[in-house]
Structures are given as C-alpha cells and as structure tokens.
C-alpha cells in the first residue's frame, strides 16, 4: 500500500516555529512529527510513502531520507517554490508517474490511529473513484464539513466555512484515490483537493468509511498539545508491565 503525504504547505498556524522548519518536522515529544507519522503507517501495513514537499522540503528529505530507518520505501515529489495546493500536489505526483493504481492520500500534519486495512479492503470491493474516511465530529474538534449516509459522503468545505448547517461529519484526513481519478484535476494549476471531493460527492461517487477514533494533528498549537498527550499515553501503555 502506498500513501501520498501532502507536506508542502507553509504551516502558517504554527508560526513562528515554521519560519525555520517545515510543519512535518515540528517536534512532538522531542522527535520530528514525520517520524511518529511514518512509524504509525508502518505499524498499519503501509509499505511505501511518497512525500509531496514544497516549503523547506529539503529538510524533510534530509531527516527522513529513503525511509529505511522506518521500514518503509520513501520517495519525494517537490512542488518547488511556487506551491500548487493540495489538489495541485496530487496532480503533480500523477504527472511525475509516481502513483500506484490505488493509493492513500494523507495530510502531512495528520496522526490517525486507525486500522488502515479496513477502508482499503472496502474500497477494493467497489468501482468508486474515491473514498473518504469520515468522523462524526459534531463540531467538536474542528468545523464539520460532511454528511454521511448509505455509504456515501456529501462533502462541502466551502459551505461549512460559510456557516451553513447540516454537517455532522468531518473529513478525517485520510482518503483513497484511483490514479485515473486524479486526471480530473487541472494540470499546472493551483487547486484544493476539496474541490475534487466536492465534485465527486455531487455525483454521488464519493464513498465513505466511518471512523470512531478521533483524529490528531500537528497543524495548530491546540492540536499539537493534544497530540503530544496522546503519543505519550500510547508510549506508556506499550511499555511491558503498564
């Protein structure tokens, strides 16, 4: 299983820390976030990670290298100085020919302690162009932006941001795409991956997988604090005798 990690952004909510390092290398309990993320992916059966990098991406390459230290094969797609957004980053990986026929998409600041095999197996049983994992958020951890019923997701990030109601679920931060689905994203154009998902949901083509474990992230001060507490608790429970 391959995961495309979108790690090219500026990390503006984490300034001033991200003035000098990319968000993927923000310290979490004394270690770069990306190290925790890759170890979690390996634990759940991921074999290959492709980092989409941009802002200070050379630092991620220097820290992670080829992924051997994490038991993974890691490669990179560099957006360069002109960032193209999450949708543009996925399209760039498509154009560079590095995507498998089916692959996960994961945000570069997301730590998602779930069983990755289950949504993968569900997707393999369908002909759907994309799958989005969703969490019944009810506005608790961030702004809810999706509805989920009968196995299908309706996703509208812009409507949610505008304060329109009726959204109980949230994009969990992990999706699955078919390579051919990416061709719908305009090449060499800045875009948000949310636009692709919204369009698919309007056509009733975005299937969903409901997750019950809350998500964690390193993209905001509040999120980082919750993540550090969770990672510390995971480590303590894994120590023999605890």
PDB file of C-alpha atoms in Angstrom:
ATOM      1  CA  UNK A   1       0.000   0.000   0.000  1.00  0.00           C
ATOM      2  CA  UNK A   2       1.218   3.437  -0.966  1.00  0.00           C
ATOM      3  CA  UNK A   3       0.391   6.680   0.824  1.00  0.00           C
ATOM      4  CA  UNK A   4       0.893  10.129  -0.686  1.00  0.00           C
ATOM      5  CA  UNK A   5       1.686  12.535   2.168  1.00  0.00           C
ATOM      6  CA  UNK A   6       0.851  16.159   1.413  1.00  0.00           C
ATOM      7  CA  UNK A   7       3.600  18.023   3.265  1.00  0.00           C
ATOM      8  CA  UNK A   8       4.308  21.070   1.119  1.00  0.00           C
ATOM      9  CA  UNK A   9       2.369  23.776   2.969  1.00  0.00           C
ATOM     10  CA  UNK A  10       3.662  26.806   4.860  1.00  0.00           C
ATOM     11  CA  UNK A  11       2.244  25.819   8.259  1.00  0.00           C
ATOM     12  CA  UNK A  12       1.102  29.374   8.987  1.00  0.00           C
ATOM     13  CA  UNK A  13      -0.854  28.423  12.119  1.00  0.00           C
ATOM     14  CA  UNK A  14       2.346  27.129  13.710  1.00  0.00           C
ATOM     15  CA  UNK A  15       4.466  30.242  13.261  1.00  0.00           C
ATOM     16  CA  UNK A  16       6.997  31.290  14.463  1.00  0.00           C
ATOM     17  CA  UNK A  17       8.192  27.641  14.670  1.00  0.00           C
ATOM     18  CA  UNK A  18       7.527  27.114  10.961  1.00  0.00           C
ATOM     19  CA  UNK A  19       9.558  30.134   9.944  1.00  0.00           C
ATOM     20  CA  UNK A  20      12.611  27.870  10.090  1.00  0.00           C
ATOM     21  CA  UNK A  21      11.314  24.290   9.726  1.00  0.00           C
ATOM     22  CA  UNK A  22       8.501  22.651   7.735  1.00  0.00           C
ATOM     23  CA  UNK A  23       5.414  21.533   9.592  1.00  0.00           C
ATOM     24  CA  UNK A  24       6.331  17.850   9.155  1.00  0.00           C
ATOM     25  CA  UNK A  25       9.390  18.361  11.358  1.00  0.00           C
ATOM     26  CA  UNK A  26       7.678  20.138  14.260  1.00  0.00           C
ATOM     27  CA  UNK A  27       8.908  18.428  17.456  1.00  0.00           C
ATOM     28  CA  UNK A  28       6.400  16.102  19.091  1.00  0.00           C
ATOM     29  CA  UNK A  29       7.689  14.928  22.451  1.00  0.00           C
ATOM     30  CA  UNK A  30      11.234  15.615  21.299  1.00  0.00           C
ATOM     31  CA  UNK A  31      11.068  13.935  17.875  1.00  0.00           C
ATOM     32  CA  UNK A  32      10.007  15.273  14.457  1.00  0.00           C
ATOM     33  CA  UNK A  33       6.333  14.762  13.731  1.00  0.00           C
ATOM     34  CA  UNK A  34       7.096  12.898  10.499  1.00  0.00           C
ATOM     35  CA  UNK A  35       8.927  10.203  12.468  1.00  0.00           C
ATOM     36  CA  UNK A  36       5.815   9.468  14.525  1.00  0.00           C
ATOM     37  CA  UNK A  37       3.633   9.532  11.428  1.00  0.00           C
ATOM     38  CA  UNK A  38       5.824   7.113   9.467  1.00  0.00           C
ATOM     39  CA  UNK A  39       6.116   4.696  12.387  1.00  0.00           C
ATOM     40  CA  UNK A  40       2.327   4.645  12.657  1.00  0.00           C
ATOM     41  CA  UNK A  41       1.959   3.969   8.928  1.00  0.00           C
ATOM     42  CA  UNK A  42       4.441   1.112   9.065  1.00  0.00           C
ATOM     43  CA  UNK A  43       2.580  -0.366  12.029  1.00  0.00           C
ATOM     44  CA  UNK A  44      -0.598  -0.497   9.943  1.00  0.00           C
ATOM     45  CA  UNK A  45       0.829  -2.127   6.845  1.00  0.00           C
ATOM     46  CA  UNK A  46       1.890   0.774   4.655  1.00  0.00           C
ATOM     47  CA  UNK A  47       4.915  -0.210   2.578  1.00  0.00           C
ATOM     48  CA  UNK A  48       5.629   2.943   0.569  1.00  0.00           C
ATOM     49  CA  UNK A  49       5.289   6.647   1.329  1.00  0.00           C
ATOM     50  CA  UNK A  50       5.634   9.439  -1.200  1.00  0.00           C
ATOM     51  CA  UNK A  51       6.117  12.878   0.323  1.00  0.00           C
ATOM     52  CA  UNK A  52       4.788  15.819  -1.649  1.00  0.00           C
ATOM     53  CA  UNK A  53       7.111  18.564  -0.446  1.00  0.00           C
ATOM     54  CA  UNK A  54       7.434  22.279  -1.043  1.00  0.00           C
ATOM     55  CA  UNK A  55       8.228  24.760   1.711  1.00  0.00           C
ATOM     56  CA  UNK A  56      11.634  23.797   3.159  1.00  0.00           C
ATOM     57  CA  UNK A  57      11.133  20.331   1.740  1.00  0.00           C
ATOM     58  CA  UNK A  58      14.860  19.654   1.601  1.00  0.00           C
ATOM     59  CA  UNK A  59      14.782  19.451   5.400  1.00  0.00           C
ATOM     60  CA  UNK A  60      12.213  16.640   5.242  1.00  0.00           C
ATOM     61  CA  UNK A  61      14.362  14.769   2.737  1.00  0.00           C
ATOM     62  CA  UNK A  62      17.432  15.165   4.936  1.00  0.00           C
ATOM     63  CA  UNK A  63      15.589  13.905   8.026  1.00  0.00           C
ATOM     64  CA  UNK A  64      13.601  11.017   6.532  1.00  0.00           C
ATOM     65  CA  UNK A  65      15.915  10.096   3.628  1.00  0.00           C
ATOM     66  CA  UNK A  66      14.843   6.890   1.850  1.00  0.00           C
ATOM     67  CA  UNK A  67      12.662   5.700   4.748  1.00  0.00           C
ATOM     68  CA  UNK A  68      14.801   2.682   5.531  1.00  0.00           C
ATOM     69  CA  UNK A  69      15.050   3.699   9.193  1.00  0.00           C
ATOM     70  CA  UNK A  70      11.249   3.368   9.434  1.00  0.00           C
ATOM     71  CA  UNK A  71      10.952   0.135   7.473  1.00  0.00           C
ATOM     72  CA  UNK A  72       9.398   1.951   4.524  1.00  0.00           C
ATOM     73  CA  UNK A  73      10.302   2.914   0.987  1.00  0.00           C
ATOM     74  CA  UNK A  74      10.098   6.714   0.807  1.00  0.00           C
ATOM     75  CA  UNK A  75      10.346   8.939  -2.256  1.00  0.00           C
ATOM     76  CA  UNK A  76       9.563  12.577  -2.965  1.00  0.00           C
ATOM     77  CA  UNK A  77       7.795  14.922  -5.354  1.00  0.00           C
ATOM     78  CA  UNK A  78       8.928  18.530  -4.996  1.00  0.00           C
ATOM     79  CA  UNK A  79       6.474  21.343  -5.811  1.00  0.00           C
ATOM     80  CA  UNK A  80       9.302  23.854  -5.869  1.00  0.00           C
ATOM     81  CA  UNK A  81       8.956  27.479  -4.724  1.00  0.00           C
ATOM     82  CA  UNK A  82       5.511  28.003  -6.295  1.00  0.00           C
ATOM     83  CA  UNK A  83       3.154  25.943  -4.126  1.00  0.00           C
ATOM     84  CA  UNK A  84       0.224  24.438  -6.011  1.00  0.00           C
ATOM     85  CA  UNK A  85      -2.145  23.484  -3.172  1.00  0.00           C
ATOM     86  CA  UNK A  86      -3.290  20.047  -2.105  1.00  0.00           C
ATOM     87  CA  UNK A  87      -5.062  19.294  -5.384  1.00  0.00           C
ATOM     88  CA  UNK A  88      -2.174  20.573  -7.440  1.00  0.00           C
ATOM     89  CA  UNK A  89       0.242  18.463  -5.405  1.00  0.00           C
ATOM     90  CA  UNK A  90      -1.710  15.279  -6.123  1.00  0.00           C
ATOM     91  CA  UNK A  91      -1.851  16.177  -9.820  1.00  0.00           C
ATOM     92  CA  UNK A  92       1.906  16.810  -9.845  1.00  0.00           C
ATOM     93  CA  UNK A  93       2.536  13.343  -8.378  1.00  0.00           C
ATOM     94  CA  UNK A  94       0.290  11.947 -11.130  1.00  0.00           C
ATOM     95  CA  UNK A  95       2.203  13.820 -13.817  1.00  0.00           C
ATOM     96  CA  UNK A  96       5.533  12.599 -12.423  1.00  0.00           C
ATOM     97  CA  UNK A  97       4.317   8.996 -12.720  1.00  0.00           C
ATOM     98  CA  UNK A  98       4.924   8.031  -9.090  1.00  0.00           C
ATOM     99  CA  UNK A  99       1.390   6.967  -8.112  1.00  0.00           C
ATOM    100  CA  UNK A 100       0.204   3.384  -7.814  1.00  0.00           C
ATOM    101  CA  UNK A 101      -3.125   2.402  -9.406  1.00  0.00           C
ATOM    102  CA  UNK A 102      -4.753   2.899  -5.981  1.00  0.00           C
ATOM    103  CA  UNK A 103      -3.222   4.926  -3.162  1.00  0.00           C
ATOM    104  CA  UNK A 104      -3.939   6.644   0.137  1.00  0.00           C
ATOM    105  CA  UNK A 105      -3.789  10.428   0.477  1.00  0.00           C
ATOM    106  CA  UNK A 106      -2.807  11.730   3.913  1.00  0.00           C
ATOM    107  CA  UNK A 107      -2.290  15.276   5.120  1.00  0.00           C
ATOM    108  CA  UNK A 108       1.236  15.994   6.293  1.00  0.00           C
ATOM    109  CA  UNK A 109       0.152  17.094   9.763  1.00  0.00           C
ATOM    110  CA  UNK A 110      -2.333  14.264  10.466  1.00  0.00           C
ATOM    111  CA  UNK A 111      -1.770  11.490  13.002  1.00  0.00           C
ATOM    112  CA  UNK A 112      -4.575   8.985  12.525  1.00  0.00           C
ATOM    113  CA  UNK A 113      -4.534   5.967  14.878  1.00  0.00           C
ATOM    114  CA  UNK A 114      -6.910   3.687  12.959  1.00  0.00           C
ATOM    115  CA  UNK A 115      -6.869   0.388  11.101  1.00  0.00           C
ATOM    116  CA  UNK A 116      -5.778   1.400   7.597  1.00  0.00           C
ATOM    117  CA  UNK A 117      -6.531  -2.051   6.198  1.00  0.00           C
ATOM    118  CA  UNK A 118     -10.301  -1.785   6.660  1.00  0.00           C
ATOM    119  CA  UNK A 119     -11.009   1.201   4.389  1.00  0.00           C
ATOM    120  CA  UNK A 120      -8.513  -0.220   1.884  1.00  0.00           C
ATOM    121  CA  UNK A 121     -10.413  -3.527   1.752  1.00  0.00           C
ATOM    122  CA  UNK A 122     -13.754  -1.737   1.481  1.00  0.00           C
ATOM    123  CA  UNK A 123     -12.524   0.326  -1.437  1.00  0.00           C
ATOM    124  CA  UNK A 124     -11.187  -2.756  -3.212  1.00  0.00           C
ATOM    125  CA  UNK A 125     -14.738  -4.165  -3.271  1.00  0.00           C
ATOM    126  CA  UNK A 126     -16.064  -1.181  -5.232  1.00  0.00           C
ATOM    127  CA  UNK A 127     -15.562   0.609  -8.527  1.00  0.00           C
ATOM    128  CA  UNK A 128     -15.830   4.022  -6.870  1.00  0.00           C
ATOM    129  CA  UNK A 129     -13.303   6.674  -7.919  1.00  0.00           C
ATOM    130  CA  UNK A 130     -12.571   7.759  -4.345  1.00  0.00           C
ATOM    131  CA  UNK A 131     -13.153   7.026  -0.681  1.00  0.00           C
ATOM    132  CA  UNK A 132     -13.096   9.492   2.204  1.00  0.00           C
ATOM    133  CA  UNK A 133     -12.776   8.441   5.825  1.00  0.00           C
ATOM    134  CA  UNK A 134     -15.155  10.482   7.970  1.00  0.00           C
ATOM    135  CA  UNK A 135     -15.618  11.047  11.676  1.00  0.00           C
ATOM    136  CA  UNK A 136     -18.858  12.013  13.452  1.00  0.00           C
ATOM    137  CA  UNK A 137     -17.407  15.238  14.739  1.00  0.00           C
ATOM    138  CA  UNK A 138     -20.480  17.296  15.652  1.00  0.00           C
ATOM    139  CA  UNK A 139     -18.277  20.392  15.658  1.00  0.00           C
ATOM    140  CA  UNK A 140     -16.078  19.151  18.493  1.00  0.00           C
ATOM    141  CA  UNK A 141     -12.513  19.160  17.150  1.00  0.00           C
ATOM    142  CA  UNK A 142     -12.876  21.361  14.079  1.00  0.00           C
ATOM    143  CA  UNK A 143     -15.622  22.592  11.762  1.00  0.00           C
ATOM    144  CA  UNK A 144     -17.725  19.696  10.472  1.00  0.00           C
ATOM    145  CA  UNK A 145     -17.891  19.679   6.675  1.00  0.00           C
ATOM    146  CA  UNK A 146     -19.581  16.467   5.516  1.00  0.00           C
ATOM    147  CA  UNK A 147     -22.733  14.408   5.625  1.00  0.00           C
ATOM    148  CA  UNK A 148     -22.578  10.616   5.537  1.00  0.00           C
ATOM    149  CA  UNK A 149     -25.479   8.296   4.782  1.00  0.00           C
ATOM    150  CA  UNK A 150     -25.983   4.985   2.965  1.00  0.00           C
ATOM    151  CA  UNK A 151     -22.261   4.596   2.432  1.00  0.00           C
ATOM    152  CA  UNK A 152     -21.904   7.879   0.507  1.00  0.00           C
ATOM    153  CA  UNK A 153     -20.343  11.187   1.534  1.00  0.00           C
ATOM    154  CA  UNK A 154     -21.573  14.645   0.664  1.00  0.00           C
ATOM    155  CA  UNK A 155     -18.644  16.984   1.229  1.00  0.00           C
ATOM    156  CA  UNK A 156     -18.714  20.785   1.038  1.00  0.00           C
ATOM    157  CA  UNK A 157     -15.812  22.545   2.721  1.00  0.00           C
ATOM    158  CA  UNK A 158     -16.834  25.983   1.452  1.00  0.00           C
ATOM    159  CA  UNK A 159     -20.422  25.724   2.663  1.00  0.00           C
ATOM    160  CA  UNK A 160     -19.217  24.600   6.068  1.00  0.00           C
ATOM    161  CA  UNK A 161     -16.775  27.527   6.238  1.00  0.00           C
ATOM    162  CA  UNK A 162     -19.626  29.881   5.387  1.00  0.00           C
ATOM    163  CA  UNK A 163     -21.531  28.628   8.415  1.00  0.00           C
ATOM    164  CA  UNK A 164     -24.157  26.620   6.591  1.00  0.00           C
ATOM    165  CA  UNK A 165     -25.528  23.877   8.829  1.00  0.00           C
ATOM    166  CA  UNK A 166     -26.412  20.239   8.453  1.00  0.00           C
ATOM    167  CA  UNK A 167     -22.894  18.842   8.623  1.00  0.00           C
ATOM    168  CA  UNK A 168     -22.303  16.304  11.405  1.00  0.00           C
ATOM    169  CA  UNK A 169     -19.210  14.607   9.973  1.00  0.00           C
ATOM    170  CA  UNK A 170     -15.732  15.817   9.122  1.00  0.00           C
ATOM    171  CA  UNK A 171     -13.105  14.740   6.612  1.00  0.00           C
ATOM    172  CA  UNK A 172     -10.874  12.594   8.827  1.00  0.00           C
ATOM    173  CA  UNK A 173      -7.747  13.337   6.818  1.00  0.00           C
ATOM    174  CA  UNK A 174      -7.250  10.001   5.054  1.00  0.00           C
ATOM    175  CA  UNK A 175      -8.645   9.236   1.618  1.00  0.00           C
ATOM    176  CA  UNK A 176      -8.162   6.672  -1.129  1.00  0.00           C
ATOM    177  CA  UNK A 177      -7.982   7.563  -4.807  1.00  0.00           C
ATOM    178  CA  UNK A 178      -7.634   5.729  -8.065  1.00  0.00           C
ATOM    179  CA  UNK A 179      -4.855   7.091 -10.214  1.00  0.00           C
ATOM    180  CA  UNK A 180      -7.194   7.774 -13.119  1.00  0.00           C
ATOM    181  CA  UNK A 181      -9.402   9.892 -10.836  1.00  0.00           C
ATOM    182  CA  UNK A 182      -6.564  12.392 -10.476  1.00  0.00           C
ATOM    183  CA  UNK A 183      -6.725  13.261 -14.175  1.00  0.00           C
ATOM    184  CA  UNK A 184      -9.815  15.369 -13.382  1.00  0.00           C
ATOM    185  CA  UNK A 185      -7.565  17.864 -11.551  1.00  0.00           C
ATOM    186  CA  UNK A 186      -6.268  20.579 -13.864  1.00  0.00           C
ATOM    187  CA  UNK A 187      -2.546  20.273 -14.561  1.00  0.00           C
ATOM    188  CA  UNK A 188      -0.092  23.034 -13.631  1.00  0.00           C
ATOM    189  CA  UNK A 189      -2.796  24.883 -11.711  1.00  0.00           C
ATOM    190  CA  UNK A 190      -3.096  25.682  -8.018  1.00  0.00           C
ATOM    191  CA  UNK A 191      -6.102  23.893  -6.539  1.00  0.00           C
ATOM    192  CA  UNK A 192      -7.547  22.432  -3.368  1.00  0.00           C
ATOM    193  CA  UNK A 193      -8.178  18.693  -3.147  1.00  0.00           C
ATOM    194  CA  UNK A 194     -11.501  19.624  -1.540  1.00  0.00           C
ATOM    195  CA  UNK A 195     -12.704  20.732  -4.995  1.00  0.00           C
ATOM    196  CA  UNK A 196     -12.242  17.226  -6.382  1.00  0.00           C
ATOM    197  CA  UNK A 197     -14.001  15.610  -3.431  1.00  0.00           C
ATOM    198  CA  UNK A 198     -16.886  18.088  -3.568  1.00  0.00           C
ATOM    199  CA  UNK A 199     -17.391  17.416  -7.269  1.00  0.00           C
ATOM    200  CA  UNK A 200     -17.373  13.652  -6.757  1.00  0.00           C
ATOM    201  CA  UNK A 201     -19.847  13.944  -3.881  1.00  0.00           C
ATOM    202  CA  UNK A 202     -22.242  15.956  -6.061  1.00  0.00           C
ATOM    203  CA  UNK A 203     -22.224  12.999  -8.482  1.00  0.00           C
ATOM    204  CA  UNK A 204     -22.804  10.548  -5.613  1.00  0.00           C
ATOM    205  CA  UNK A 205     -19.414   8.985  -6.397  1.00  0.00           C
ATOM    206  CA  UNK A 206     -17.599   9.607  -3.104  1.00  0.00           C
ATOM    207  CA  UNK A 207     -17.952   6.603  -0.834  1.00  0.00           C
ATOM    208  CA  UNK A 208     -17.213   6.827   2.865  1.00  0.00           C
ATOM    209  CA  UNK A 209     -15.746   4.846   5.708  1.00  0.00           C
ATOM    210  CA  UNK A 210     -16.754   5.949   9.207  1.00  0.00           C
ATOM    211  CA  UNK A 211     -14.001   6.143  11.808  1.00  0.00           C
ATOM    212  CA  UNK A 212     -14.786   6.197  15.523  1.00  0.00           C
ATOM    213  CA  UNK A 213     -11.341   7.162  16.904  1.00  0.00           C
ATOM    214  CA  UNK A 214     -10.773  10.931  16.980  1.00  0.00           C
ATOM    215  CA  UNK A 215      -8.061  12.419  14.786  1.00  0.00           C
ATOM    216  CA  UNK A 216      -4.891  14.147  15.969  1.00  0.00           C
ATOM    217  CA  UNK A 217      -2.822  16.757  14.177  1.00  0.00           C
ATOM    218  CA  UNK A 218       0.262  18.925  14.486  1.00  0.00           C
ATOM    219  CA  UNK A 219      -1.023  21.847  12.456  1.00  0.00           C
ATOM    220  CA  UNK A 220      -2.207  24.075  15.294  1.00  0.00           C
ATOM    221  CA  UNK A 221      -0.987  24.810  18.844  1.00  0.00           C
ATOM    222  CA  UNK A 222      -4.079  23.199  20.345  1.00  0.00           C
ATOM    223  CA  UNK A 223      -3.773  20.176  18.095  1.00  0.00           C
ATOM    224  CA  UNK A 224      -0.099  19.745  18.915  1.00  0.00           C
ATOM    225  CA  UNK A 225      -0.819  19.749  22.647  1.00  0.00           C
ATOM    226  CA  UNK A 226      -3.491  17.049  22.291  1.00  0.00           C
ATOM    227  CA  UNK A 227      -1.211  15.023  20.013  1.00  0.00           C
ATOM    228  CA  UNK A 228       1.696  15.110  22.459  1.00  0.00           C
ATOM    229  CA  UNK A 229      -0.552  13.867  25.258  1.00  0.00           C
ATOM    230  CA  UNK A 230      -1.899  11.064  23.074  1.00  0.00           C
ATOM    231  CA  UNK A 231       1.529   9.949  21.839  1.00  0.00           C
ATOM    232  CA  UNK A 232       2.830   9.948  25.416  1.00  0.00           C
ATOM    233  CA  UNK A 233      -0.115   7.811  26.533  1.00  0.00           C
ATOM    234  CA  UNK A 234       0.443   5.386  23.641  1.00  0.00           C
ATOM    235  CA  UNK A 235       4.077   5.001  24.604  1.00  0.00           C
ATOM    236  CA  UNK A 236       3.292   4.401  28.278  1.00  0.00           C
ATOM    237  CA  UNK A 237       0.700   1.717  27.523  1.00  0.00           C
ATOM    238  CA  UNK A 238       3.149  -0.089  25.214  1.00  0.00           C
ATOM    239  CA  UNK A 239       5.744  -0.456  27.986  1.00  0.00           C
ATOM    240  CA  UNK A 240       5.657  -4.001  29.479  1.00  0.00           C
ATOM    241  CA  UNK A 241       4.036  -4.022  32.887  1.00  0.00           C
ATOM    242  CA  UNK A 242       1.883  -0.949  32.265  1.00  0.00           C
TER     243      UNK A 242
END
